[in-house]
Coordinates of C-alpha atoms in Angstrom, one line a residue:
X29 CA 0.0 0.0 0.0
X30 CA 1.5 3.3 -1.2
X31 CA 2.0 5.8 1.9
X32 CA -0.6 8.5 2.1
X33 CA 1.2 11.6 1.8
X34 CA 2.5 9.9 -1.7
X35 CA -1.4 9.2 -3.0
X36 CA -1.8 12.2 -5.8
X37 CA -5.8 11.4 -5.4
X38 CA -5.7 12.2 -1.4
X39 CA -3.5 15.1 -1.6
X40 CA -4.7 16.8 -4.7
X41 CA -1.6 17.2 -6.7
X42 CA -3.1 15.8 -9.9
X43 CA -5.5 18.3 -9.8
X44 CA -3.2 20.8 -8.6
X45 CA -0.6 20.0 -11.9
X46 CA -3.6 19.9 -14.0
X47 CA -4.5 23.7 -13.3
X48 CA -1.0 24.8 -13.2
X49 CA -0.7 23.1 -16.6
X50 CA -3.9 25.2 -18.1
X51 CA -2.6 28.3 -15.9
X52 CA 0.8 28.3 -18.2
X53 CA -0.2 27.0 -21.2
X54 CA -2.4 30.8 -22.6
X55 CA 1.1 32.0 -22.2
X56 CA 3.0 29.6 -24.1
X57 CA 0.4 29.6 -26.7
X58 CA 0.7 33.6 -27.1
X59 CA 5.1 34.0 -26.5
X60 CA 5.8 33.5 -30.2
X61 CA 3.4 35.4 -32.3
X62 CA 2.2 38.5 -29.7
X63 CA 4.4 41.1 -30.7
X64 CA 4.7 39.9 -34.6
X65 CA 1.0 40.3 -34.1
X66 CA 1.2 43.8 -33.1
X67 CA 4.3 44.6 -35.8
X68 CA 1.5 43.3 -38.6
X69 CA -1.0 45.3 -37.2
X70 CA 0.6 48.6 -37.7
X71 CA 1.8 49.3 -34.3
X72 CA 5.7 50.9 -34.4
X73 CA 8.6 49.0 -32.3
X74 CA 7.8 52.0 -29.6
X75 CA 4.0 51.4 -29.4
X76 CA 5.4 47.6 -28.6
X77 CA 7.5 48.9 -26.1
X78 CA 4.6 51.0 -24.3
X79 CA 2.4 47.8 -24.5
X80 CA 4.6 45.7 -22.9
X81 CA 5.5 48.4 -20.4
X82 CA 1.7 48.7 -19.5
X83 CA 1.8 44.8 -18.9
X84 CA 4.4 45.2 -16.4
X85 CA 3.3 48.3 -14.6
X86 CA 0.1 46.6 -14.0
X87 CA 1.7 43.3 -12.0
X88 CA 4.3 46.3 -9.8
X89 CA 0.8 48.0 -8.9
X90 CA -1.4 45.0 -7.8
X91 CA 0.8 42.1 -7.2
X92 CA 1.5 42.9 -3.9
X93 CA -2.6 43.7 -3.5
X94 CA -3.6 40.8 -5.0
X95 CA -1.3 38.4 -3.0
X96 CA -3.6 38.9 -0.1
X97 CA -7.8 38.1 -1.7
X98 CA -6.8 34.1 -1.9
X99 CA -6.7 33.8 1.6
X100 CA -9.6 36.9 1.8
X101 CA -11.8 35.4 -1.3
X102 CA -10.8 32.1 -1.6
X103 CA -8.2 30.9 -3.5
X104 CA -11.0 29.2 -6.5
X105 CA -12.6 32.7 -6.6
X106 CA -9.4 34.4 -7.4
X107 CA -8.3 32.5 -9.8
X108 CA -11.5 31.8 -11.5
X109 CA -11.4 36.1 -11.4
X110 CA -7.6 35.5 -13.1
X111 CA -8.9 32.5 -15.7
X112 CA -12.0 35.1 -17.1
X113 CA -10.0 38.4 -16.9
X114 CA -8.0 35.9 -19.7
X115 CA -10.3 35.2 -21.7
X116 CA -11.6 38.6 -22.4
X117 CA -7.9 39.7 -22.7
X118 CA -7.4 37.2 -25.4
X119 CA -10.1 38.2 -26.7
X120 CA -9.6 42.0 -27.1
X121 CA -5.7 41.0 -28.0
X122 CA -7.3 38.6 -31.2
X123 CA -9.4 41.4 -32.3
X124 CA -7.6 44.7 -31.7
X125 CA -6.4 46.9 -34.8
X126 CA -4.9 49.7 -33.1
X127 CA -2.2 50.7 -30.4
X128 CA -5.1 51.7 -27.7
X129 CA -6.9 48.2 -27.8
X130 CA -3.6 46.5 -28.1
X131 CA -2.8 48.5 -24.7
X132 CA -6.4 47.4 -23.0
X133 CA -5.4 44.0 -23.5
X134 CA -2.0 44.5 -21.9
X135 CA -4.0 46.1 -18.9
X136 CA -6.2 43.1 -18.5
X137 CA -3.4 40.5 -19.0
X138 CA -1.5 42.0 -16.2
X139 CA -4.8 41.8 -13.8
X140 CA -5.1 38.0 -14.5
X141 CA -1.3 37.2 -14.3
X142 CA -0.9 38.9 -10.8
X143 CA -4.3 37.2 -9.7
X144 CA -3.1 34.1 -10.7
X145 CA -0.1 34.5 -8.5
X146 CA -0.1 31.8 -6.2
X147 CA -3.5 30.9 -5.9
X148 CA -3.2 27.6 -6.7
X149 CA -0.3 26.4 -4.8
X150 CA -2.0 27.9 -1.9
X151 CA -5.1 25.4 -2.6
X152 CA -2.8 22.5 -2.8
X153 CA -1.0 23.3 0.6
X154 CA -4.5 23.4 2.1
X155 CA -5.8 20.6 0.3
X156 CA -2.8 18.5 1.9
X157 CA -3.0 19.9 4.9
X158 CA -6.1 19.1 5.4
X159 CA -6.0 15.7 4.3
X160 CA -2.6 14.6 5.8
X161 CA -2.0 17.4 8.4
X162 CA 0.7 19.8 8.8
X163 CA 3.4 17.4 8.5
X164 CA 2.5 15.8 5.1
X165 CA 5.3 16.3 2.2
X166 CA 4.7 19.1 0.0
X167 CA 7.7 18.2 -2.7
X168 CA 5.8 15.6 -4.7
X169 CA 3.3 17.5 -5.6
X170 CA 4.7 20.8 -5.5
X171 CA 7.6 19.1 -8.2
X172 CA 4.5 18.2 -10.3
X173 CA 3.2 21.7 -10.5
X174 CA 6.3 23.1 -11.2
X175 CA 6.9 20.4 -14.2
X176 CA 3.2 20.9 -15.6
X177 CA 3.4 24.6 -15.8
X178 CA 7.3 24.2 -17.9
X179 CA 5.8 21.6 -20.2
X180 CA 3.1 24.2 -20.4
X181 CA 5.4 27.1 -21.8
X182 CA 7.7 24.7 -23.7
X183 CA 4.6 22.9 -25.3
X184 CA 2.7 26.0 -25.9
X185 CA 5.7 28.1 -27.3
X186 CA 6.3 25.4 -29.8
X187 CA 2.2 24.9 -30.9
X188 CA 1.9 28.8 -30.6
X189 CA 4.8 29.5 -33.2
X190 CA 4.0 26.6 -35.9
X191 CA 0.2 27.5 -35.5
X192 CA 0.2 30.2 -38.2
X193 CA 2.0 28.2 -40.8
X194 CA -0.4 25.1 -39.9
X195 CA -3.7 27.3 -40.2
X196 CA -3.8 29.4 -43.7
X197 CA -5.6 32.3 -43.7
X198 CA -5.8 32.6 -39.5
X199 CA -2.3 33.7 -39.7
X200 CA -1.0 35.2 -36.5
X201 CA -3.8 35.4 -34.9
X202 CA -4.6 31.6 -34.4
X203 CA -2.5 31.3 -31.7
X204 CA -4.0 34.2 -29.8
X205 CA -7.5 31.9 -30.2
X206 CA -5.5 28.6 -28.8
X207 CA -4.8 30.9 -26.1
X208 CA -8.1 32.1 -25.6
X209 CA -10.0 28.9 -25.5
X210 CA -7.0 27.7 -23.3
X211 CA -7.9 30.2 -20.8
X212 CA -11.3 28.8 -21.1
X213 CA -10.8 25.8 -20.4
X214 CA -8.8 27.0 -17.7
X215 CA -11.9 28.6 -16.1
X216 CA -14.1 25.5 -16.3
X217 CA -11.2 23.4 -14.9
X218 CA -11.0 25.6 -11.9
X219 CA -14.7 25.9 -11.1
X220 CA -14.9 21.8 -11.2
X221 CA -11.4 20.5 -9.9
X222 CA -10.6 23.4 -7.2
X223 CA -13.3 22.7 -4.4
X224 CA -11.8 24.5 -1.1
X225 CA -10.6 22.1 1.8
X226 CA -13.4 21.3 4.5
X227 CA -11.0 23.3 6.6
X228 CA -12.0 26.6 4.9
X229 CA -15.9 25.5 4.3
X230 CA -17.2 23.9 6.9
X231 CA -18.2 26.0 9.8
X232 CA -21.5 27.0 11.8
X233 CA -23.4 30.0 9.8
X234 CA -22.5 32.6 12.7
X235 CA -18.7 31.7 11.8
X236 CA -19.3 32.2 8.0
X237 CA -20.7 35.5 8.7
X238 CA -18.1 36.8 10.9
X239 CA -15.8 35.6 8.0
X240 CA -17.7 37.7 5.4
X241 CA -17.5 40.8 7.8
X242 CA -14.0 40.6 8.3
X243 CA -13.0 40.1 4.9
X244 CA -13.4 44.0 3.6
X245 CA -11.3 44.7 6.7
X246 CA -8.7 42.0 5.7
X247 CA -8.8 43.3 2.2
X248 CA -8.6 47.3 3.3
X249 CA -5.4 45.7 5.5
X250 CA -3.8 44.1 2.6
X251 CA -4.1 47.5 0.7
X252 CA -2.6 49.7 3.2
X253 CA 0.3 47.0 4.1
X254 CA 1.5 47.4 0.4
X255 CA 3.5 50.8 0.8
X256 CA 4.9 49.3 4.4
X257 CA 5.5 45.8 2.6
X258 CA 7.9 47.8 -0.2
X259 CA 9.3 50.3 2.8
X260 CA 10.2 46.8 4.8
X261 CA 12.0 45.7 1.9
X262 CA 14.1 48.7 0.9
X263 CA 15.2 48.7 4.4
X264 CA 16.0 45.3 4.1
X265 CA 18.4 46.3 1.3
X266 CA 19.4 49.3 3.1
X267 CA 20.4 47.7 6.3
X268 CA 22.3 44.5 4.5
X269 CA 23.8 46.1 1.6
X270 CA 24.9 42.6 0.3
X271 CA 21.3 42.0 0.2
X272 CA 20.4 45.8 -1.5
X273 CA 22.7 44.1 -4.1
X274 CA 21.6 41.1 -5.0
X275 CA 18.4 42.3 -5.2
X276 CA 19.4 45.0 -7.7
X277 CA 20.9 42.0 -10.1
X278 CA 16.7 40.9 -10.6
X279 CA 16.6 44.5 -12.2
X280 CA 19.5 43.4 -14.6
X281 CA 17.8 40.8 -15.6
X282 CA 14.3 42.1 -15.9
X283 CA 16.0 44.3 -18.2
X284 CA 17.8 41.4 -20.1
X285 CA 15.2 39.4 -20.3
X286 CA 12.6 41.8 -21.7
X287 CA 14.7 43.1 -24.9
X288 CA 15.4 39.5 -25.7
X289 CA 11.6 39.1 -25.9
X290 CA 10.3 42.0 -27.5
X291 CA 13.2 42.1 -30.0
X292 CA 14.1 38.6 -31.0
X293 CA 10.5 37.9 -32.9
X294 CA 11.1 41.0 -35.4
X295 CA 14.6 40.1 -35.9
X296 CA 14.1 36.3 -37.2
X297 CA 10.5 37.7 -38.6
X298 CA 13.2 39.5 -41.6
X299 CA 15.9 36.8 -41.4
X300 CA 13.2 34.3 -42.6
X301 CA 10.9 36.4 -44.8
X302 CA 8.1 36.3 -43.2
X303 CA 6.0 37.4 -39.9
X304 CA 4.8 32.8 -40.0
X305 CA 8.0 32.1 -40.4
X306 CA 9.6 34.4 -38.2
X307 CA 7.0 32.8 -35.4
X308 CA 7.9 29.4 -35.8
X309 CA 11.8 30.3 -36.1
X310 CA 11.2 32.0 -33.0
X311 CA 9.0 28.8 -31.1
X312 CA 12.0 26.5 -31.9
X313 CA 14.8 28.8 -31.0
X314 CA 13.0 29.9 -27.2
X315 CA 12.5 25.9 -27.0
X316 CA 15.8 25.4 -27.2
X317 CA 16.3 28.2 -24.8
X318 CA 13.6 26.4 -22.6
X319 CA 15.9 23.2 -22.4
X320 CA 18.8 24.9 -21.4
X321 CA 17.1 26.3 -18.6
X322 CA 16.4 22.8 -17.3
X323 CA 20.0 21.5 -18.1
X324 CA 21.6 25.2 -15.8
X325 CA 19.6 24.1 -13.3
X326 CA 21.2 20.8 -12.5
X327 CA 24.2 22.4 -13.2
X328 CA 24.2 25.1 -10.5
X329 CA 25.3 23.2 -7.8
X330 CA 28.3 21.8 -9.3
X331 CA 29.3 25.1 -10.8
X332 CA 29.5 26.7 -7.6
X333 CA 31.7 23.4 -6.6
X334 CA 34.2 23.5 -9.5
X335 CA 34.5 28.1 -9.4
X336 CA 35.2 27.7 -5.9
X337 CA 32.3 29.2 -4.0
X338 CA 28.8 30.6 -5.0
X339 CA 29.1 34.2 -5.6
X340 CA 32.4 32.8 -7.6
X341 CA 30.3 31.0 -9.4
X342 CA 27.2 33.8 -10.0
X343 CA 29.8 36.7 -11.5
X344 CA 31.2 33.8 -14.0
X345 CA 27.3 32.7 -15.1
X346 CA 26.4 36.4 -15.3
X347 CA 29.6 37.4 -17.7
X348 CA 28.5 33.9 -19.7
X349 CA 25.0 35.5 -19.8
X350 CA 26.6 39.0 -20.9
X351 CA 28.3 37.2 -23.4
X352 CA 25.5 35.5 -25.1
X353 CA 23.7 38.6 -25.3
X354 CA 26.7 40.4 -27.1
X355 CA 26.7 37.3 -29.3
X356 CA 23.0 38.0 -29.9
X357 CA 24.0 41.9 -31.0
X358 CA 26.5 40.7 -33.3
X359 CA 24.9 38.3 -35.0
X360 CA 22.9 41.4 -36.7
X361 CA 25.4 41.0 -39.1
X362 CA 24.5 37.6 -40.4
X363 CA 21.4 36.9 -43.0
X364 CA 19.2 34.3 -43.6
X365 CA 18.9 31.0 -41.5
X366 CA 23.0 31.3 -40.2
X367 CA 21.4 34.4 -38.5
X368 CA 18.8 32.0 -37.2
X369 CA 21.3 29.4 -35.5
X370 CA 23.6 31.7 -34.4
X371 CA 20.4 33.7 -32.4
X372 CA 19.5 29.9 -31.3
X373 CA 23.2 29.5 -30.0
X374 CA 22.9 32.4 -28.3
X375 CA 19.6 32.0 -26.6
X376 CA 21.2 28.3 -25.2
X377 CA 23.9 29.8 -23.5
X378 CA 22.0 32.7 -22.2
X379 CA 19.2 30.5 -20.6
X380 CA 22.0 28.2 -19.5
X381 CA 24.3 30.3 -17.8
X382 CA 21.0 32.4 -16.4
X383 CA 19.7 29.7 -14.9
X384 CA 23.1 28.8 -13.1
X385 CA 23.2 32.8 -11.7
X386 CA 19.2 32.8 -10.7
X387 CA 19.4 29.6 -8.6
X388 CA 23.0 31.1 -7.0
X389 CA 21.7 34.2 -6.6
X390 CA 18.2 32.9 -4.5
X391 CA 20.4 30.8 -2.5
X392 CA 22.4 33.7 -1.7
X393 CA 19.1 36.1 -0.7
X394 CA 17.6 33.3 1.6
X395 CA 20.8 32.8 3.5
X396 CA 20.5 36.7 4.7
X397 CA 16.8 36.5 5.1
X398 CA 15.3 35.2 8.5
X399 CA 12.1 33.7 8.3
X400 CA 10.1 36.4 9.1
X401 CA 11.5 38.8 6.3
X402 CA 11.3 36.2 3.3
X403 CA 7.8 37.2 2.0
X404 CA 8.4 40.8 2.2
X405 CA 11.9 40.0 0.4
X406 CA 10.7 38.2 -2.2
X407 CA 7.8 40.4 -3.3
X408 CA 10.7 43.3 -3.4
X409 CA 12.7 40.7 -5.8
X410 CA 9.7 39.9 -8.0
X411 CA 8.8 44.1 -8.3
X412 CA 12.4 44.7 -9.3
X413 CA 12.2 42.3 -12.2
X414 CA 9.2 43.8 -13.2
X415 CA 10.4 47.3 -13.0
X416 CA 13.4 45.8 -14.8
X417 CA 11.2 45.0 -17.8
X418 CA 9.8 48.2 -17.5
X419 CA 13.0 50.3 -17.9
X420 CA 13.6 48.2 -20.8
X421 CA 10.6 48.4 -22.8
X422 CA 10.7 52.4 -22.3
X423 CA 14.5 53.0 -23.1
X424 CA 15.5 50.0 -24.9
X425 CA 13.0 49.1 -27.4
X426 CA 12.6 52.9 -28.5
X427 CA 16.1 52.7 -28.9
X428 CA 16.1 49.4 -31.2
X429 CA 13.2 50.9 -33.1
X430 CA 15.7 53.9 -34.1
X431 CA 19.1 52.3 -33.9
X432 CA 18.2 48.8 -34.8
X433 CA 18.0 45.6 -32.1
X434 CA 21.6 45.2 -32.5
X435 CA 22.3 48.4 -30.7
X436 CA 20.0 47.9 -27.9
X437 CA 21.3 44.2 -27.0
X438 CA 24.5 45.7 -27.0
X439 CA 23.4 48.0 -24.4
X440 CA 22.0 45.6 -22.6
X441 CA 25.0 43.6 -22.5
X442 CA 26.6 46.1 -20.8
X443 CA 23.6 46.1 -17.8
X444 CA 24.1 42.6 -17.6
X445 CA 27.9 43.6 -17.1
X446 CA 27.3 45.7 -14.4
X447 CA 25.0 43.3 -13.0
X448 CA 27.6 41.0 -12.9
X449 CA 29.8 43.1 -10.7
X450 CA 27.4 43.4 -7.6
X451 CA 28.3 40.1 -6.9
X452 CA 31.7 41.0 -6.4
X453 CA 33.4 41.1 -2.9
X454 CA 29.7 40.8 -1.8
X455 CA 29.9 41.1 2.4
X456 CA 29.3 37.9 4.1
X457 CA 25.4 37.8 5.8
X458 CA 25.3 38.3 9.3
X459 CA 21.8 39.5 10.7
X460 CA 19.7 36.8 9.0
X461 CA 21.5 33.7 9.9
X462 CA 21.4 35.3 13.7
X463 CA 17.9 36.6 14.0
X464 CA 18.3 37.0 17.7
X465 CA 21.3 39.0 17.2
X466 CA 20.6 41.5 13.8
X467 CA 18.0 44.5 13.3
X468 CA 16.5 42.5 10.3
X469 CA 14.5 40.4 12.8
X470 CA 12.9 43.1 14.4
X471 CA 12.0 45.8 11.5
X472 CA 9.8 48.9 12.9

């Protein structure tokens, strides 16, 4: 007989995988063709910036907010609310013709990403709880998720780039659909499969009412914690400066990672001939960029072994990462499908080499981060990637729109330069491993 915390039917985790499957998969299905979408529909490589910006200004502003209405709401209602904000999103993005609709979408896609921010692991802890107590073992399925929502990306990258070539006449937009009905399905799934824990439903109707009342004085709490939540979190920084630092490299990236995106699609888009082709070009080469991903992440620990240490190793992944994206800048130069595998190259050494730095660089943050501090951190770590992206769709993508793409991932080369530097001679924690001892235990 198979041990109870290991029974996927008892603890949920099939379900749980399934939804994080459907939650990841819209995405996937849209990463290839979106801004080749918006290129064909007249919008200029600075209207696709501003879009994109939007996008990202919406998760700073309400991811913090919307963190707290799962445990407020319910964690079904929230992200039912995420799955249908999707769909109309979709939508609005499959239909629009002009830069202002393109930008409503980008409003409403941002709503459902930062409502579907945790929602559903939080189910699946509760689910398990409930079923096997406090004690059960959340790393089965919690692995599962994590797997489902990759293959989701990977899987919906691939169908989402090789969809216009395989549907004449839909063109770009046949992905957007995928996506849409996706999000649909999403919606269903969530309604039938995520049935709160008895924990959270059962109760006397006095109890239930007492919940409802206190719920828009949890919510109003929530609101007016986000300001002290970001203040907490800068003083964080401010108090550990090696910790100020490595939270500054998530900017770095944000940046990177955001002028790969919006740039890469146009640029194979003219080295194959075509807005189709340039979308499936694009599907295989982030594939292959998805892969590499998975292989730096079992490499991280024994690159750390073999440079000697982990911030060692973090400055040596981040100049490999720096390097990939000058590769990517100077690979302008090349035409046709040469252009194409050296971009794909590129795109496996970045991912690889990114992956190593990101899992060094977490390791490094919890290590100066007591218990009590590591939510507040890592909402200050998730803003400054966004507002990474966001500095790089307003300066950067203006700046390949004039200069060409080649120009701006030279820039950005040079950020993640710099980047690269903040991990060196980075001051050894102190407070955080000692929580008894440091002024990061006790924040005013």
């Amino acid at each position: 007989m198979r041990d109870r915390a290991a029974s996927p039917r008892r603890g949920g985790w099939g379900r749980y995988a399934a939804i994080e499957f459907l939650t990841w998969l819209p995405p996937g299905l849209m990463m290839a063709p979106m801004v080749l979408l918006m290129a064909a529909r007249g919008l200029s490589v600075a209207e696709i910036g501003l879009v994109s910006a939007a996008y990202s200004v919406t998760i700073v502003v309400l991811e913090l907010p919307t963190g707290g209405l799962a445990d407020v709401l319910g964690r079904r209602a929230v992200l039912a609310a995420s799955a249908a904000t999707s769909v109309v999103a979709l939508v609005v993005l499959a239909t629009a013709t002009t830069a202002w609709l393109f930008l409503v979408s980008s409003l409403l896609k941002g709503v459902a990403r930062a409502l579907s921010s945790g929602p559903a692991q939080a189910w699946y802890v509760d689910r398990l709880h409930d079923a096997e107590g406090p004690s059960a073992d959340l790393k089965p399925g919690l692995a599962a998720g994590g797997a489902a929502g990759s293959a989701a990306l990977a899987i919906g990258t691939a169908i989402g780039g090789l969809l216009p070539l395989a549907v004449p006449g839909a063109g770009l937009v046949a992905p957007v659909w995928a996506a849409e009905a996706a999000a649909a399905v999403l919606l269903a799934a969530v309604l039938v499969l995520m049935r709160e824990p008895r924990g959270r439903t059962r109760g006397a109707e006095p109890e239930r009412a007492a919940t409802s009342a206190a719920a828009g004085t949890r919510l109003r709490a929530v609101l007016r914690g986000v300001p002290a939540t970001i203040a907490g979190g800068v003083r964080l920084g401010l108090v550990d400066r090696g910790l100020g630092r490595l939270l500054l490299v998530a900017a770095g990236v944000g940046v990177m990672l955001n002028a790969i995106e919006l740039l890469t699609p146009g640029r194979l888009a003219g080295l194959t001939g075509g807005a189709e082709t340039g979308s499936a070009a694009y599907a295989l080469v982030t594939a292959a960029g998805f892969a590499a991903d998975a292989l730096g992440s079992s490499l991280a620990p024994a690159a750390a072994r073999l440079a000697g240490g982990s911030a060692r190793a973090a400055v040596l992944a981040s100049a490999a990462v720096a390097a990939a994206v000058a590769a990517l800048a100077a690979s302008v130069a090349l035409d046709g499908w040469a252009g194409v595998a050296a971009a794909c190259g590129a795109y496996v050494v970045l991912f690889a080499a990114l992956s190593v730095a990101g899992l060094i660089r977490s390791e490094l943050v919890h290590r100066r981060v007591a218990s009590a501090q590591r939510a507040t951190v890592m909402s200050v770590d998730s803003l400054q990637l966004q507002f990474g992206g966001l500095l790089s769709a307003l300066f950067l993508v203006p700046l390949a729109g004039a200069a060409g793409p080649g120009v701006a991932w030279a820039v950005t080369a040079a950020v993640v330069v710099a980047s690269s530097l903040l991990f060196v001679r980075l001051p050894a924690p102190k407070a955080a491993v000692r929580p008894e001892e440091g002024a990061l235990s006790h924040p005013q």
